[in-house]
C-alpha cells in the first residue's frame, strides 16, 4: 500500500484506496499481493470520497462534478453536475 494512500475498504484481498498524486487525488483498486493497480481514476485536489454501501464510492470535486463508482470494476454508475456548495469540505 503506498504511504500516501488512505484505505477506504477491502474487497476480498483487494483494497480501494484514496491517494494524493501531485496536486490531485486518485481513487484506485489495489492488489497488495501482486502489487498491481487494477484500475485508477483521477480527481482534482479538493475532491472528497465517501463510501456507499460496501462496493461503491461517491466522489464530489470542487467544481461540482459528482460520480458514483463501482469499486470492484471501476465502472461509473452515476455522474451528475451539481452547483458547488460554499464551504463544503466533506460529503
mmCIF file of N, CA and C in Angstrom:
data_model
loop_
_atom_site.group_PDB
_atom_site.id
_atom_site.type_symbol
_atom_site.label_atom_id
_atom_site.label_comp_id
_atom_site.label_asym_id
_atom_site.label_seq_id
_atom_site.Cartn_x
_atom_site.Cartn_y
_atom_site.Cartn_z
ATOM 1 N N UNK A 1 0.845 -1.175 0.000
ATOM 2 C CA UNK A 1 0.000 0.000 0.000
ATOM 3 C C UNK A 1 0.888 1.236 0.000
ATOM 4 N N UNK A 2 0.711 2.142 -0.949
ATOM 5 C CA UNK A 2 1.525 3.356 -0.956
ATOM 6 C C UNK A 2 1.360 4.146 0.342
ATOM 7 N N UNK A 3 2.424 4.797 0.774
ATOM 8 C CA UNK A 3 2.403 5.539 2.032
ATOM 9 C C UNK A 3 1.434 6.709 2.012
ATOM 10 N N UNK A 4 1.183 7.284 0.835
ATOM 11 C CA UNK A 4 0.316 8.450 0.749
ATOM 12 C C UNK A 4 -1.143 8.076 0.504
ATOM 13 N N UNK A 5 -1.505 6.814 0.744
ATOM 14 C CA UNK A 5 -2.860 6.342 0.458
ATOM 15 C C UNK A 5 -3.676 6.158 1.735
ATOM 16 N N UNK A 6 -4.967 6.421 1.609
ATOM 17 C CA UNK A 6 -5.928 6.167 2.673
ATOM 18 C C UNK A 6 -6.776 4.983 2.224
ATOM 19 N N UNK A 7 -6.826 3.963 3.017
ATOM 20 C CA UNK A 7 -7.581 2.760 2.704
ATOM 21 C C UNK A 7 -9.058 3.038 2.942
ATOM 22 N N UNK A 8 -9.912 2.893 1.897
ATOM 23 C CA UNK A 8 -11.347 3.119 2.047
ATOM 24 C C UNK A 8 -12.075 1.862 2.491
ATOM 25 N N UNK A 9 -11.783 0.733 1.820
ATOM 26 C CA UNK A 9 -12.433 -0.527 2.161
ATOM 27 C C UNK A 9 -11.675 -1.683 1.530
ATOM 28 N N UNK A 10 -11.916 -2.866 2.040
ATOM 29 C CA UNK A 10 -11.356 -4.085 1.462
ATOM 30 C C UNK A 10 -12.431 -4.788 0.654
ATOM 31 N N UNK A 11 -12.034 -5.310 -0.495
ATOM 32 C CA UNK A 11 -12.907 -6.104 -1.360
ATOM 33 C C UNK A 11 -12.196 -7.429 -1.587
ATOM 34 N N UNK A 12 -12.432 -8.375 -0.695
ATOM 35 C CA UNK A 12 -11.647 -9.598 -0.729
ATOM 36 C C UNK A 12 -10.215 -9.259 -0.353
ATOM 37 N N UNK A 13 -9.258 -9.654 -1.188
ATOM 38 C CA UNK A 13 -7.854 -9.324 -0.908
ATOM 39 C C UNK A 13 -7.451 -7.987 -1.523
ATOM 40 N N UNK A 14 -8.356 -7.334 -2.204
ATOM 41 C CA UNK A 14 -8.062 -6.048 -2.856
ATOM 42 C C UNK A 14 -8.466 -4.884 -1.958
ATOM 43 N N UNK A 15 -7.783 -3.755 -2.128
ATOM 44 C CA UNK A 15 -8.050 -2.572 -1.321
ATOM 45 C C UNK A 15 -8.434 -1.398 -2.217
ATOM 46 N N UNK A 16 -9.514 -0.729 -1.860
ATOM 47 C CA UNK A 16 -9.873 0.527 -2.507
ATOM 48 C C UNK A 16 -9.146 1.618 -1.735
ATOM 49 N N UNK A 17 -8.374 2.432 -2.449
ATOM 50 C CA UNK A 17 -7.537 3.438 -1.794
ATOM 51 C C UNK A 17 -7.732 4.808 -2.424
ATOM 52 N N UNK A 18 -7.663 5.833 -1.593
ATOM 53 C CA UNK A 18 -7.715 7.236 -1.993
ATOM 54 C C UNK A 18 -6.328 7.778 -1.724
ATOM 55 N N UNK A 19 -5.659 8.274 -2.766
ATOM 56 C CA UNK A 19 -4.275 8.695 -2.556
ATOM 57 C C UNK A 19 -3.964 9.993 -3.286
ATOM 58 N N UNK A 20 -3.055 10.753 -2.693
ATOM 59 C CA UNK A 20 -2.582 12.000 -3.285
ATOM 60 C C UNK A 20 -1.559 11.676 -4.361
ATOM 61 N N UNK A 21 -1.723 12.333 -5.524
ATOM 62 C CA UNK A 21 -0.784 12.178 -6.637
ATOM 63 C C UNK A 21 -0.495 13.597 -7.132
ATOM 64 N N UNK A 22 0.614 14.151 -6.674
ATOM 65 C CA UNK A 22 0.907 15.540 -7.004
ATOM 66 C C UNK A 22 -0.134 16.447 -6.374
ATOM 67 N N UNK A 23 -0.758 17.308 -7.184
ATOM 68 C CA UNK A 23 -1.787 18.210 -6.668
ATOM 69 C C UNK A 23 -3.199 17.674 -6.921
ATOM 70 N N UNK A 24 -3.309 16.400 -7.226
ATOM 71 C CA UNK A 24 -4.598 15.758 -7.480
ATOM 72 C C UNK A 24 -4.772 14.571 -6.541
ATOM 73 N N UNK A 25 -5.957 13.978 -6.588
ATOM 74 C CA UNK A 25 -6.230 12.746 -5.860
ATOM 75 C C UNK A 25 -6.570 11.647 -6.845
ATOM 76 N N UNK A 26 -6.402 10.427 -6.402
ATOM 77 C CA UNK A 26 -6.694 9.273 -7.237
ATOM 78 C C UNK A 26 -7.433 8.233 -6.393
ATOM 79 N N UNK A 27 -8.502 7.686 -6.964
ATOM 80 C CA UNK A 27 -9.183 6.545 -6.374
ATOM 81 C C UNK A 27 -8.731 5.337 -7.168
ATOM 82 N N UNK A 28 -8.292 4.303 -6.482
ATOM 83 C CA UNK A 28 -7.733 3.140 -7.170
ATOM 84 C C UNK A 28 -8.100 1.859 -6.438
ATOM 85 N N UNK A 29 -8.129 0.770 -7.196
ATOM 86 C CA UNK A 29 -8.278 -0.555 -6.612
ATOM 87 C C UNK A 29 -6.921 -1.236 -6.720
ATOM 88 N N UNK A 30 -6.382 -1.625 -5.557
ATOM 89 C CA UNK A 30 -5.035 -2.187 -5.476
ATOM 90 C C UNK A 30 -5.086 -3.636 -5.036
ATOM 91 N N UNK A 31 -4.166 -4.409 -5.547
ATOM 92 C CA UNK A 31 -3.983 -5.790 -5.106
ATOM 93 C C UNK A 31 -2.633 -5.857 -4.401
ATOM 94 N N UNK A 32 -2.628 -5.807 -3.063
ATOM 95 C CA UNK A 32 -1.356 -5.807 -2.335
ATOM 96 C C UNK A 32 -0.533 -7.072 -2.549
ATOM 97 N N UNK A 33 -1.188 -8.179 -2.820
ATOM 98 C CA UNK A 33 -0.483 -9.445 -3.017
ATOM 99 C C UNK A 33 0.420 -9.374 -4.242
ATOM 100 N N UNK A 34 -0.124 -8.878 -5.369
ATOM 101 C CA UNK A 34 0.656 -8.779 -6.610
ATOM 102 C C UNK A 34 1.259 -7.391 -6.799
ATOM 103 N N UNK A 35 0.886 -6.448 -5.934
ATOM 104 C CA UNK A 35 1.295 -5.048 -6.022
ATOM 105 C C UNK A 35 0.840 -4.402 -7.328
ATOM 106 N N UNK A 36 -0.315 -4.849 -7.827
ATOM 107 C CA UNK A 36 -0.868 -4.309 -9.074
ATOM 108 C C UNK A 36 -1.955 -3.287 -8.770
ATOM 109 N N UNK A 37 -2.046 -2.282 -9.632
ATOM 110 C CA UNK A 37 -3.165 -1.348 -9.628
ATOM 111 C C UNK A 37 -4.139 -1.865 -10.671
ATOM 112 N N UNK A 38 -5.331 -2.274 -10.230
ATOM 113 C CA UNK A 38 -6.301 -2.889 -11.127
ATOM 114 C C UNK A 38 -7.065 -1.851 -11.939
ATOM 115 N N UNK A 39 -7.333 -0.700 -11.352
ATOM 116 C CA UNK A 39 -7.882 0.455 -12.071
ATOM 117 C C UNK A 39 -7.622 1.681 -11.214
ATOM 118 N N UNK A 40 -7.683 2.848 -11.857
ATOM 119 C CA UNK A 40 -7.488 4.110 -11.139
ATOM 120 C C UNK A 40 -8.242 5.209 -11.852
ATOM 121 N N UNK A 41 -8.636 6.219 -11.083
ATOM 122 C CA UNK A 41 -9.351 7.359 -11.636
ATOM 123 C C UNK A 41 -8.884 8.610 -10.915
ATOM 124 N N UNK A 42 -8.572 9.657 -11.674
ATOM 125 C CA UNK A 42 -8.001 10.891 -11.126
ATOM 126 C C UNK A 42 -9.086 11.935 -10.871
ATOM 127 N N UNK A 43 -8.890 12.708 -9.776
ATOM 128 C CA UNK A 43 -9.813 13.774 -9.388
ATOM 129 C C UNK A 43 -9.012 15.006 -8.990
ATOM 130 N N UNK A 44 -9.682 16.162 -8.928
ATOM 131 C CA UNK A 44 -8.962 17.381 -8.564
ATOM 132 C C UNK A 44 -8.532 17.350 -7.097
ATOM 133 N N UNK A 45 -7.657 18.274 -6.738
ATOM 134 C CA UNK A 45 -7.030 18.285 -5.418
ATOM 135 C C UNK A 45 -7.944 18.618 -4.261
ATOM 136 N N UNK A 46 -9.189 19.011 -4.539
ATOM 137 C CA UNK A 46 -10.136 19.299 -3.463
ATOM 138 C C UNK A 46 -11.282 18.299 -3.426
ATOM 139 N N UNK A 47 -11.195 17.243 -4.209
ATOM 140 C CA UNK A 47 -12.248 16.228 -4.250
ATOM 141 C C UNK A 47 -12.297 15.459 -2.932
ATOM 142 N N UNK A 48 -13.492 14.951 -2.610
ATOM 143 C CA UNK A 48 -13.689 14.186 -1.389
ATOM 144 C C UNK A 48 -14.437 12.901 -1.714
ATOM 145 N N UNK A 49 -13.979 11.759 -1.188
ATOM 146 C CA UNK A 49 -14.683 10.487 -1.404
ATOM 147 C C UNK A 49 -15.598 10.144 -0.230
ATOM 148 N N UNK A 50 -16.565 9.300 -0.508
ATOM 149 C CA UNK A 50 -17.408 8.724 0.549
ATOM 150 C C UNK A 50 -17.776 7.317 0.119
ATOM 151 N N UNK A 51 -17.659 6.387 1.024
ATOM 152 C CA UNK A 51 -18.033 5.009 0.748
ATOM 153 C C UNK A 51 -19.555 4.915 0.728
ATOM 154 N N UNK A 52 -20.091 4.211 -0.281
ATOM 155 C CA UNK A 52 -21.533 3.995 -0.413
ATOM 156 C C UNK A 52 -21.759 2.490 -0.327
ATOM 157 N N UNK A 53 -22.376 2.053 0.739
ATOM 158 C CA UNK A 53 -22.543 0.614 0.928
ATOM 159 C C UNK A 53 -21.188 -0.045 1.082
ATOM 160 N N UNK A 54 -21.065 -1.248 0.517
ATOM 161 C CA UNK A 54 -19.806 -1.978 0.648
ATOM 162 C C UNK A 54 -18.996 -2.017 -0.635
ATOM 163 N N UNK A 55 -19.593 -1.615 -1.775
ATOM 164 C CA UNK A 55 -18.863 -1.771 -3.036
ATOM 165 C C UNK A 55 -18.968 -0.588 -3.985
ATOM 166 N N UNK A 56 -19.305 0.587 -3.457
ATOM 167 C CA UNK A 56 -19.357 1.786 -4.283
ATOM 168 C C UNK A 56 -18.723 2.951 -3.532
ATOM 169 N N UNK A 57 -18.224 3.923 -4.293
ATOM 170 C CA UNK A 57 -17.695 5.152 -3.710
ATOM 171 C C UNK A 57 -18.253 6.326 -4.488
ATOM 172 N N UNK A 58 -18.639 7.364 -3.753
ATOM 173 C CA UNK A 58 -19.080 8.621 -4.354
ATOM 174 C C UNK A 58 -17.949 9.623 -4.195
ATOM 175 N N UNK A 59 -17.742 10.443 -5.223
ATOM 176 C CA UNK A 59 -16.703 11.473 -5.165
ATOM 177 C C UNK A 59 -17.307 12.782 -5.668
ATOM 178 N N UNK A 60 -17.094 13.844 -4.908
ATOM 179 C CA UNK A 60 -17.524 15.188 -5.280
ATOM 180 C C UNK A 60 -16.289 16.061 -5.343
ATOM 181 N N UNK A 61 -16.109 16.773 -6.477
ATOM 182 C CA UNK A 61 -14.955 17.665 -6.567
ATOM 183 C C UNK A 61 -15.388 19.114 -6.398
ATOM 184 N N UNK A 62 -14.428 20.011 -6.383
ATOM 185 C CA UNK A 62 -14.690 21.419 -6.098
ATOM 186 C C UNK A 62 -15.466 22.129 -7.198
ATOM 187 N N UNK A 63 -15.543 21.535 -8.374
ATOM 188 C CA UNK A 63 -16.286 22.132 -9.490
ATOM 189 C C UNK A 63 -17.722 21.625 -9.567
ATOM 190 N N UNK A 64 -18.100 20.730 -8.671
ATOM 191 C CA UNK A 64 -19.454 20.197 -8.655
ATOM 192 C C UNK A 64 -19.632 18.929 -9.463
ATOM 193 N N UNK A 65 -18.537 18.316 -9.895
ATOM 194 C CA UNK A 65 -18.619 17.029 -10.593
ATOM 195 C C UNK A 65 -18.816 15.947 -9.530
ATOM 196 N N UNK A 66 -19.893 15.179 -9.677
ATOM 197 C CA UNK A 66 -20.235 14.133 -8.723
ATOM 198 C C UNK A 66 -20.323 12.812 -9.468
ATOM 199 N N UNK A 67 -19.625 11.799 -8.972
ATOM 200 C CA UNK A 67 -19.683 10.467 -9.591
ATOM 201 C C UNK A 67 -19.832 9.410 -8.509
ATOM 202 N N UNK A 68 -20.476 8.312 -8.891
ATOM 203 C CA UNK A 68 -20.526 7.118 -8.062
ATOM 204 C C UNK A 68 -19.883 6.017 -8.888
ATOM 205 N N UNK A 69 -18.874 5.374 -8.304
ATOM 206 C CA UNK A 69 -18.126 4.331 -8.996
ATOM 207 C C UNK A 69 -18.330 2.977 -8.332
ATOM 208 N N UNK A 70 -18.416 1.933 -9.158
ATOM 209 C CA UNK A 70 -18.425 0.556 -8.695
ATOM 210 C C UNK A 70 -16.980 0.199 -8.355
ATOM 211 N N UNK A 71 -16.703 -0.116 -7.106
ATOM 212 C CA UNK A 71 -15.319 -0.354 -6.697
ATOM 213 C C UNK A 71 -14.686 -1.608 -7.301
ATOM 214 N N UNK A 72 -15.388 -2.740 -7.401
ATOM 215 C CA UNK A 72 -14.728 -3.903 -7.995
ATOM 216 C C UNK A 72 -14.274 -3.692 -9.443
ATOM 217 N N UNK A 73 -15.052 -2.952 -10.236
ATOM 218 C CA UNK A 73 -14.735 -2.800 -11.663
ATOM 219 C C UNK A 73 -14.206 -1.423 -12.045
ATOM 220 N N UNK A 74 -14.482 -0.414 -11.234
ATOM 221 C CA UNK A 74 -14.127 0.953 -11.591
ATOM 222 C C UNK A 74 -15.149 1.609 -12.508
ATOM 223 N N UNK A 75 -16.227 0.896 -12.833
ATOM 224 C CA UNK A 75 -17.246 1.424 -13.744
ATOM 225 C C UNK A 75 -18.015 2.564 -13.084
ATOM 226 N N UNK A 76 -18.347 3.556 -13.884
ATOM 227 C CA UNK A 76 -19.125 4.692 -13.411
ATOM 228 C C UNK A 76 -20.598 4.300 -13.373
ATOM 229 N N UNK A 77 -21.211 4.421 -12.220
ATOM 230 C CA UNK A 77 -22.631 4.087 -12.070
ATOM 231 C C UNK A 77 -23.513 5.307 -12.192
ATOM 232 N N UNK A 78 -22.993 6.476 -11.825
ATOM 233 C CA UNK A 78 -23.766 7.708 -11.844
ATOM 234 C C UNK A 78 -22.809 8.870 -12.025
ATOM 235 N N UNK A 79 -23.237 9.851 -12.804
ATOM 236 C CA UNK A 79 -22.470 11.095 -12.944
ATOM 237 C C UNK A 79 -23.461 12.239 -12.976
ATOM 238 N N UNK A 80 -23.143 13.316 -12.284
ATOM 239 C CA UNK A 80 -24.015 14.484 -12.253
ATOM 240 C C UNK A 80 -23.173 15.731 -12.044
ATOM 241 N N UNK A 81 -23.700 16.822 -12.527
ATOM 242 C CA UNK A 81 -23.095 18.130 -12.282
ATOM 243 C C UNK A 81 -24.011 18.840 -11.300
ATOM 244 N N UNK A 82 -23.448 19.237 -10.166
ATOM 245 C CA UNK A 82 -24.240 19.947 -9.173
ATOM 246 C C UNK A 82 -23.567 21.270 -8.871
ATOM 247 N N UNK A 83 -24.337 22.198 -8.341
ATOM 248 C CA UNK A 83 -23.776 23.501 -8.001
ATOM 249 C C UNK A 83 -22.854 23.332 -6.804
ATOM 250 N N UNK A 84 -21.592 23.722 -6.963
ATOM 251 C CA UNK A 84 -20.667 23.586 -5.834
ATOM 252 C C UNK A 84 -21.147 24.402 -4.641
ATOM 253 N N UNK A 85 -21.156 23.803 -3.469
ATOM 254 C CA UNK A 85 -21.579 24.498 -2.265
ATOM 255 C C UNK A 85 -20.414 25.248 -1.637
ATOM 256 N N UNK A 86 -20.688 26.427 -1.170
ATOM 257 C CA UNK A 86 -19.654 27.193 -0.479
ATOM 258 C C UNK A 86 -19.368 26.542 0.872
ATOM 259 N N UNK A 87 -18.114 26.312 1.127
ATOM 260 C CA UNK A 87 -17.707 25.755 2.398
ATOM 261 C C UNK A 87 -17.915 24.255 2.550
ATOM 262 N N UNK A 88 -18.293 23.570 1.476
ATOM 263 C CA UNK A 88 -18.450 22.117 1.560
ATOM 264 C C UNK A 88 -17.058 21.492 1.599
ATOM 265 N N UNK A 89 -16.775 20.811 2.678
ATOM 266 C CA UNK A 89 -15.467 20.203 2.830
ATOM 267 C C UNK A 89 -15.515 18.699 2.795
ATOM 268 N N UNK A 90 -16.683 18.095 3.078
ATOM 269 C CA UNK A 90 -16.812 16.639 3.069
ATOM 270 C C UNK A 90 -18.197 16.271 2.573
ATOM 271 N N UNK A 91 -18.259 15.073 1.934
ATOM 272 C CA UNK A 91 -19.584 14.568 1.547
ATOM 273 C C UNK A 91 -19.914 13.370 2.391
#
